[in-house]
Amino acid sequence: MDAGTRKTLKSLARTRTRAEMKALFNTIRAENDAALFAAVAPPKKPSVKKTDFAGAIAARLSVIHGPASDKADALIGVLEDTHGAIDIASGGLAPVIRKLAKRFGEQEITRAADLLMQRLEAMGSMREKVK
Amino acid sequence: MAIAAYLTYGADDSAAAQDIARELEAHGLPATLTAVDRAQAVLDARAIVALLSPAAEADEGVQRDLAFALANGKPVIPVVRGDTGAETFKRLLEQSNRVDARSGLSNPVLSKIVENVRVFAEAGRTIAMLNIKGGVGKTVLAANVFAAAHLELGKSVCFVDLDPQHNLSQYFLPPEERNRVRADAMTIYSVFIAKGPLSTPRESFQRMPVQLNRARGMGKQRFDLVVGDERLFEFTLDGRTERERADAMSRFHDLIAGLRAKYDLVVIDVNPCATFLTRCAVTASDHIVAPVRPEKYSLTGLNMLEQVTREIRQRSLKPSEFTVLLNGVADRPRTRNGFDVDQATRDEIAAAPFFGSALIDAAIPYTTHLRTTPIDKYVVNPISLTAMKQFAQRMLKESLASAAIDIIKRAGA
C-alpha cells in the first residue's frame, strides 16, 4: 500500500471507531465504482427552469422568413409604434425578447407579437398564386 | 472634375449660354459651350443644358444634340427661353426639372440651373441588367449583386423593375403587397401611362420606391424598388400609339433622372429580347451588365446585345460601356467532350474583339442559394431573401461582393 493511500485511510479513521471503519470497508467492497463516485459527488444544483417565454414568442414568429435579428427588429418596430423610440440594440431574437419583457412585461410583448403577425398576414406570405 | 454640363442652344441664345456657363464655372461645375465633335461632347458631359427657344427650334444642331442625348442616357435640363411648339421640346417642357427663363437670367434662375446641374454632376449611375437571351440570371443577379453593393460597400440602390414578368418585384415582395402598390397606381406601369386614373403625376415619382431593407437604423443608405407590373406588356406589343410611347419614354427618363439624384445606383431590370422597353432602359442607362451562362446560346444573346444597343444609341459602342458577368459556373471543372465547359465559355468571350475586355474576373458560382424556390413564409425585411443575408457559402458571398466592386468600378459609380 503506498503512502498516499495510507494517508487517506488515516484521515478517514481519525474520527471513526473500528466498527464504523469495518462497515465502510464492507460497503466499498460491495458497491461498484459508479455507485461510490455518485455517493461522493458534490450535490447537483437544482436546475433552474428557464422561463420559455422567449422561446414561445420565437416559435410564434417562426413563420417569418429571415434571420432572427430581422424578426427582433420588426418586434421592436411594433412596440415603437406605441411607445416611441426604444433604446435596445438589434440582436438575436431571444435576447431581445428578454430585454423587452423586462421593460414592457410579457403580456405587452405577446400583444406586440400578435400585432406583428396580424400585419404580416394582412400583407400576405411570399406564396405565389395562379388565377 | 469631369465636364458637368454641355450647353446646346440656338444662335440667338449664345449670350445667355455664355452667362450660364460662367455661372456654372464659378460654382466649380465645368461646362462645354462649343465643340467640334458635338456627339462626343454630349457623351462626355454628366448633363445637357438645353436652351429652348424659337432659335433653338430652328437649329438642326440643337435637335441632333437632344436626340443624341436622349438616346444615350444623358439627362437634359430644359431652360425655357421662349415659347416654342416643336414636338421634341414639348416633352422636355413637361419635365419636372425644367427652368423657366422667359423673363431673363435673373440670379434665382441661374441658381436653379446650377442646382439642377449639380444634382446630375454628383448623381448616381444607372445600370441596366440586360441580355437579349432569357434565363441567364438577370433578375436574381441584379437582386444579389446589388444587395452586396448595398450591404458590403454601403451603396444606396434603387431597382426599377422594367420587365412585364416583374420577377424582381416577385423576388422581394409578396403578392398582396404588390397588389396594394398597384392599387395605389405606384408601379412602373403608372409611369408609362401619361393620362387618366392609372397615371402617376410626375411630381409623385420620387414617392414610388418601396423600401426593401427594413432593418432598424438604416440611415440614408436606402435599398429600394420601383415595383414592376405585368400590364407593361402593352408596351411590348403594337397596341400603343407613337405618341403614347413618346410620352412613356419621356416620363420614364424623368423618373430615372429623379432617382439618380437620390441613389448611388439605379438598377434597371430589363426583359429579355428587344422591345420598346429595352429602348427605354438602354437610353436611360450609363452602363449595361450582361449576365452570361456557360451555355452556347448565351453567346448569341451577347452578340445581339451589342447590335441592339448600337441601333438604339445610334453610334458605335465601347466595351467599357458593358460588363459581362459569368453566372452559374461550377466550383470544379465540368469536363465534357474533352474540354472544361466554363473555361471554354470564358475563353471564347475573353478572345472576342468587342466583349473581350468587358468580361470581369468575378464569376458567380452555381449554387442552390440563388435558386428561386417557392416559399410560403412571411417576410419582414425583403433584403433577407438575398444570399448576402443568409447562411450561404462564403465563396458565393465573396463572388457577389467582388462582382459588385468590378461593376461599380466599370460603371464609374
XYZ file of N, CA and C in Angstrom, chain B residues 11-164:
462
model
N -28.463 80.140 -82.182
C -27.544 81.286 -82.336
C -27.966 82.479 -81.481
N -29.281 82.756 -81.409
C -29.748 83.933 -80.665
C -29.524 83.818 -79.160
N -29.265 82.610 -78.694
C -29.135 82.403 -77.244
C -27.683 82.282 -76.792
N -26.728 82.647 -77.687
C -25.326 82.403 -77.320
C -24.888 83.260 -76.130
N -25.400 84.490 -76.023
C -25.018 85.336 -74.880
C -25.531 84.716 -73.582
N -26.778 84.242 -73.618
C -27.371 83.605 -72.420
C -26.586 82.342 -72.058
N -26.194 81.580 -73.090
C -25.431 80.346 -72.843
C -24.101 80.673 -72.169
N -23.465 81.757 -72.626
C -22.180 82.144 -72.011
C -22.371 82.538 -70.550
N -23.473 83.252 -70.266
C -23.759 83.634 -68.870
C -23.941 82.389 -68.002
N -24.665 81.425 -68.543
C -24.918 80.191 -67.773
C -23.606 79.438 -67.540
N -22.788 79.344 -68.608
C -21.507 78.631 -68.491
C -20.616 79.300 -67.441
N -20.583 80.644 -67.465
C -19.770 81.381 -66.479
C -20.255 81.066 -65.056
N -21.572 81.079 -64.881
C -22.147 80.832 -63.552
C -21.805 79.411 -63.074
N -21.880 78.462 -64.013
C -21.565 77.070 -63.647
C -20.099 76.947 -63.240
N -19.220 77.555 -64.060
C -17.773 77.504 -63.764
C -17.496 78.130 -62.402
N -18.185 79.243 -62.115
C -17.974 79.939 -60.837
C -18.362 79.044 -59.658
N -19.233 78.099 -59.912
C -19.647 77.179 -58.841
C -18.912 75.838 -58.939
N -17.810 75.833 -59.668
C -16.992 74.615 -59.749
C -17.582 73.531 -60.617
N -18.428 73.932 -61.580
C -19.047 72.939 -62.463
C -18.607 73.211 -63.903
N -17.573 72.508 -64.383
C -17.062 72.758 -65.743
C -18.146 72.540 -66.794
N -18.203 73.484 -67.747
C -19.240 73.395 -68.782
C -18.613 73.535 -70.162
N -19.185 72.845 -71.145
C -18.726 72.961 -72.534
C -19.751 73.780 -73.311
N -19.247 74.825 -73.980
C -20.139 75.705 -74.751
C -20.170 75.330 -76.223
N -18.977 75.073 -76.770
C -18.903 74.698 -78.184
C -17.991 73.494 -78.325
N -18.228 72.703 -79.347
C -17.392 71.522 -79.562
C -17.374 71.171 -81.033
N -16.225 70.731 -81.518
C -16.131 70.301 -82.914
C -16.913 68.992 -83.047
N -16.635 68.068 -82.118
C -17.365 66.801 -82.116
C -18.485 66.902 -81.085
N -19.660 67.315 -81.536
C -20.767 67.580 -80.600
C -21.254 66.296 -79.944
N -21.235 65.197 -80.689
C -21.699 63.922 -80.119
C -20.810 63.522 -78.942
N -19.468 63.685 -79.121
C -18.543 63.334 -78.050
C -18.747 64.256 -76.840
N -19.019 65.535 -77.137
C -19.256 66.494 -76.045
C -20.480 66.087 -75.232
N -21.509 65.588 -75.920
C -22.711 65.121 -75.219
C -22.349 63.921 -74.336
N -21.570 62.990 -74.895
C -21.201 61.783 -74.141
C -20.323 62.111 -72.934
N -19.458 63.135 -73.099
C -18.518 63.468 -72.023
C -19.175 64.195 -70.848
N -20.322 64.822 -71.097
C -20.947 65.634 -70.045
C -21.866 64.792 -69.169
N -22.011 65.181 -67.892
C -22.931 64.461 -66.994
C -24.377 64.868 -67.267
N -24.585 66.106 -67.803
C -25.950 66.551 -68.116
C -25.900 67.536 -69.276
N -27.036 67.675 -69.955
C -27.131 68.603 -71.080
C -28.062 69.742 -70.660
N -27.571 70.970 -70.796
C -28.441 72.125 -70.544
C -28.926 72.594 -71.908
N -30.252 72.505 -72.132
C -30.818 72.867 -73.444
C -31.589 74.169 -73.323
N -31.139 75.187 -74.063
C -31.844 76.471 -74.056
C -32.942 76.394 -75.114
N -34.173 76.307 -74.683
C -35.288 76.091 -75.594
C -35.915 77.430 -75.984
N -35.901 77.698 -77.291
C -36.429 78.966 -77.805
C -36.735 78.763 -79.285
N -37.384 79.740 -79.915
C -37.605 79.615 -81.367
C -36.281 79.446 -82.127
N -35.205 80.115 -81.630
C -33.898 79.991 -82.297
C -33.396 78.545 -82.219
N -33.571 77.910 -81.061
C -33.139 76.514 -80.886
C -33.982 75.585 -81.757
N -35.283 75.931 -81.863
C -36.198 75.103 -82.656
C -35.757 75.055 -84.114
N -35.204 76.182 -84.581
C -34.790 76.266 -85.983
C -33.381 75.701 -86.193
N -32.698 75.350 -85.117
C -31.298 74.926 -85.211
C -31.199 73.396 -85.264
N -30.737 72.866 -86.384
C -30.646 71.405 -86.536
C -29.654 70.787 -85.549
N -28.589 71.560 -85.255
C -27.566 71.070 -84.323
C -28.165 70.793 -82.946
N -29.027 71.702 -82.488
C -29.666 71.532 -81.178
C -30.551 70.286 -81.198
N -31.320 70.155 -82.267
C -32.214 68.991 -82.392
C -31.403 67.690 -82.359
N -30.253 67.701 -83.083
C -29.398 66.500 -83.123
C -28.820 66.199 -81.736
N -28.343 67.278 -81.067
C -27.775 67.105 -79.718
C -28.784 66.458 -78.781
N -30.022 66.959 -78.842
C -31.057 66.470 -77.919
C -31.424 65.017 -78.228
N -31.566 64.719 -79.518
C -31.906 63.340 -79.896
C -30.787 62.397 -79.450
N -29.531 62.836 -79.632
C -28.385 62.002 -79.262
C -28.311 61.833 -77.737
N -28.570 62.922 -77.024
C -28.548 62.856 -75.555
C -29.615 61.887 -75.057
N -30.808 61.996 -75.623
C -31.906 61.141 -75.173
C -31.664 59.678 -75.512
N -30.919 59.446 -76.599
C -30.624 58.054 -76.985
C -29.490 57.461 -76.162
N -28.755 58.325 -75.447
C -27.556 57.854 -74.759
C -27.587 58.051 -73.244
N -28.781 58.136 -72.716
C -28.924 58.183 -71.258
C -28.422 59.446 -70.607
N -28.342 60.544 -71.378
C -27.868 61.798 -70.785
C -29.058 62.636 -70.326
N -29.088 62.996 -69.055
C -30.204 63.806 -68.584
C -30.174 65.210 -69.191
N -31.344 65.728 -69.538
C -31.434 67.059 -70.148
C -32.114 68.004 -69.152
N -31.510 69.180 -68.972
C -32.129 70.209 -68.133
C -32.676 71.277 -69.080
N -33.991 71.327 -69.281
C -34.542 72.304 -70.212
C -34.601 73.694 -69.576
N -34.017 74.671 -70.256
C -34.095 76.064 -69.790
C -34.947 76.802 -70.829
N -36.139 77.184 -70.440
C -37.096 77.755 -71.391
C -36.799 79.243 -71.581
N -36.381 79.583 -72.814
C -36.030 80.995 -73.111
C -37.152 81.680 -73.882
N -37.986 80.911 -74.539
C -39.088 81.489 -75.311
C -40.076 80.406 -75.678
N -41.268 80.802 -76.085
C -42.311 79.817 -76.411
C -41.983 79.106 -77.719
N -42.107 77.791 -77.691
C -41.863 77.012 -78.909
C -42.944 75.939 -79.032
N -43.136 75.462 -80.246
C -44.154 74.427 -80.439
C -43.560 73.128 -80.946
N -42.221 73.040 -80.955
C -41.581 71.834 -81.502
C -41.946 70.600 -80.672
N -42.186 69.482 -81.373
C -42.611 68.241 -80.719
C -41.534 67.738 -79.743
N -40.237 67.832 -80.171
C -39.126 67.380 -79.314
C -39.111 68.175 -78.011
N -39.368 69.472 -78.133
C -39.282 70.329 -76.945
C -40.477 70.114 -76.017
N -41.603 69.764 -76.615
C -42.839 69.653 -75.859
C -42.669 68.714 -74.655
N -42.012 67.581 -74.886
C -41.867 66.609 -73.802
C -40.823 67.065 -72.778
N -39.812 67.791 -73.283
C -38.820 68.325 -72.348
C -39.473 69.350 -71.421
N -40.434 70.086 -71.993
C -41.097 71.129 -71.200
C -41.947 70.530 -70.082
N -42.291 69.264 -70.219
C -43.088 68.614 -69.166
C -42.215 68.088 -68.029
N -40.906 68.089 -68.223
C -40.012 67.534 -67.197
C -40.075 68.358 -65.918
N -39.947 67.650 -64.797
C -40.065 68.356 -63.524
C -38.854 69.237 -63.224
N -37.725 69.032 -63.938
C -36.527 69.838 -63.647
C -36.373 71.028 -64.601
N -37.422 71.378 -65.355
C -37.307 72.497 -66.306
C -37.132 73.812 -65.533
N -36.445 74.743 -66.177
C -36.226 76.056 -65.553
C -36.842 77.105 -66.477
N -37.700 77.945 -65.936
C -38.351 78.978 -66.739
C -37.478 80.229 -66.741
N -36.898 80.542 -67.909
C -36.026 81.726 -68.015
C -36.593 82.699 -69.039
N -37.918 82.682 -69.207
C -38.531 83.558 -70.226
C -38.414 85.031 -69.837
N -38.350 85.292 -68.535
C -38.209 86.708 -68.140
C -36.745 87.066 -67.863
N -35.832 86.306 -68.409
C -34.407 86.638 -68.293
C -33.668 85.741 -67.315
N -32.323 85.908 -67.327
C -31.484 85.063 -66.459
C -31.207 85.785 -65.144
N -32.220 85.890 -64.326
C -32.037 86.535 -63.013
C -31.211 85.593 -62.126
N -30.785 86.124 -60.984
C -29.983 85.294 -60.080
C -30.711 84.026 -59.621
N -32.007 84.139 -59.244
C -32.695 82.894 -58.846
C -32.743 81.865 -59.976
N -32.901 82.348 -61.220
C -32.950 81.412 -62.362
C -31.587 80.740 -62.525
N -30.526 81.542 -62.472
C -29.171 80.964 -62.606
C -28.890 79.973 -61.474
N -29.333 80.329 -60.275
C -29.111 79.425 -59.130
C -29.821 78.099 -59.352
N -31.025 78.178 -59.914
C -31.781 76.945 -60.146
C -31.075 76.061 -61.177
N -30.513 76.712 -62.220
C -29.787 75.935 -63.240
C -28.566 75.256 -62.592
N -27.825 76.041 -61.787
C -26.633 75.495 -61.114
C -27.027 74.308 -60.228
N -28.110 74.509 -59.492
C -28.584 73.464 -58.575
C -28.941 72.182 -59.360
N -29.631 72.355 -60.475
C -30.028 71.188 -61.288
C -28.818 70.491 -61.897
N -27.841 71.294 -62.360
C -26.630 70.688 -62.944
C -25.854 69.951 -61.854
N -25.780 70.566 -60.684
C -25.033 69.931 -59.591
C -25.630 68.567 -59.236
N -26.958 68.489 -59.266
C -27.640 67.221 -58.969
C -27.096 66.117 -59.877
N -26.974 66.426 -61.181
C -26.522 65.389 -62.113
C -25.009 65.198 -62.065
N -24.264 66.284 -61.756
C -22.807 66.154 -61.661
C -22.440 65.207 -60.531
N -23.258 65.233 -59.471
C -22.964 64.395 -58.304
C -23.882 63.179 -58.250
N -24.682 62.996 -59.296
C -25.708 61.944 -59.259
C -25.104 60.554 -59.378
N -25.926 59.583 -59.012
C -25.510 58.190 -59.125
C -25.521 57.716 -60.569
N -25.165 56.450 -60.760
C -25.102 55.875 -62.106
C -26.286 54.945 -62.328
N -26.691 54.873 -63.581
C -27.796 53.985 -63.926
C -27.252 52.768 -64.664
N -27.608 51.600 -64.178
C -27.092 50.352 -64.741
C -28.269 49.494 -65.206
N -28.200 49.021 -66.444
C -29.251 48.126 -66.947
C -28.739 46.694 -66.908
N -29.539 45.786 -66.351
C -29.216 44.355 -66.396
C -29.883 43.837 -67.653
N -29.082 43.477 -68.645
C -29.684 43.194 -69.950
C -28.923 42.106 -70.691
N -29.666 41.168 -71.211
C -29.134 40.238 -72.202
C -30.327 39.868 -73.065
N -30.132 39.799 -74.355
C -31.267 39.515 -75.236
C -31.771 38.095 -74.993
N -30.887 37.233 -74.514
C -31.333 35.872 -74.173
C -31.956 35.862 -72.774
N -33.021 35.099 -72.640
C -33.650 34.972 -71.321
C -33.004 33.860 -70.513
N -33.272 33.834 -69.226
C -32.815 32.741 -68.364
C -31.336 32.747 -68.048
N -30.693 33.901 -68.202
C -29.250 33.957 -67.907
C -28.991 34.423 -66.471
N -30.062 34.796 -65.780
C -29.915 35.183 -64.365
C -29.917 36.678 -64.125
N -30.498 37.434 -65.044
C -30.501 38.903 -64.881
C -31.139 39.321 -63.554
N -32.318 38.785 -63.305
C -33.087 39.242 -62.148
C -32.435 38.813 -60.835
N -32.101 37.542 -60.737
C -31.530 37.031 -59.481
C -30.168 37.681 -59.219
N -29.395 37.874 -60.278
C -28.096 38.527 -60.083
C -28.276 39.993 -59.723
N -29.241 40.661 -60.345
C -29.493 42.067 -60.000
C -29.757 42.152 -58.501
N -30.675 41.322 -58.017
C -31.042 41.357 -56.595
C -29.827 41.078 -55.708
N -29.042 40.063 -56.069
C -27.985 39.615 -55.168
C -26.687 40.410 -55.296
N -26.300 40.751 -56.507
C -25.056 41.521 -56.670
C -25.229 42.918 -56.054
N -26.406 43.530 -56.274
C -26.560 44.886 -55.757
C -26.943 44.892 -54.271
N -27.409 43.744 -53.768
C -27.551 43.618 -52.307
C -26.147 43.624 -51.695
N -25.199 42.994 -52.392
C -23.801 43.008 -51.929
C -23.253 44.430 -51.976
N -23.590 45.160 -53.052
C -23.119 46.547 -53.167
C -23.658 47.383 -52.012
N -24.875 47.084 -51.607
C -25.526 47.829 -50.521
C -24.961 47.420 -49.153
N -24.885 46.112 -48.926
C -24.505 45.629 -47.592
C -23.000 45.686 -47.349
N -22.217 45.391 -48.384
C -20.759 45.330 -48.207
C -20.083 46.657 -48.511
N -20.635 47.411 -49.493
C -19.965 48.645 -49.919
C -20.728 49.903 -49.508
N -21.867 49.718 -48.853
C -22.622 50.863 -48.338
C -23.263 51.736 -49.403
N -23.541 51.160 -50.572
C -24.153 51.958 -51.647
C -25.673 52.011 -51.479
N -26.254 53.167 -51.779
C -27.716 53.230 -51.827
C -28.143 52.793 -53.226
N -29.153 51.935 -53.261
C -29.550 51.295 -54.524
C -31.056 51.443 -54.717
N -31.477 51.761 -55.941
C -32.904 51.689 -56.257
C -33.076 50.844 -57.518
N -33.829 49.763 -57.394
C -34.142 48.927 -58.560
C -35.359 49.500 -59.272
N -35.360 49.344 -60.589
C -36.557 49.667 -61.364
C -36.901 48.405 -62.145
N -38.064 47.830 -61.854
C -38.444 46.563 -62.489
C -39.157 46.868 -63.804
N -38.418 46.759 -64.893
C -38.952 47.126 -66.209
C -39.303 45.889 -67.031
N -39.434 44.758 -66.366
C -39.795 43.531 -67.066
C -41.286 43.250 -66.815
N -42.093 43.089 -67.879
C -43.514 42.809 -67.640
C -43.729 41.565 -66.768
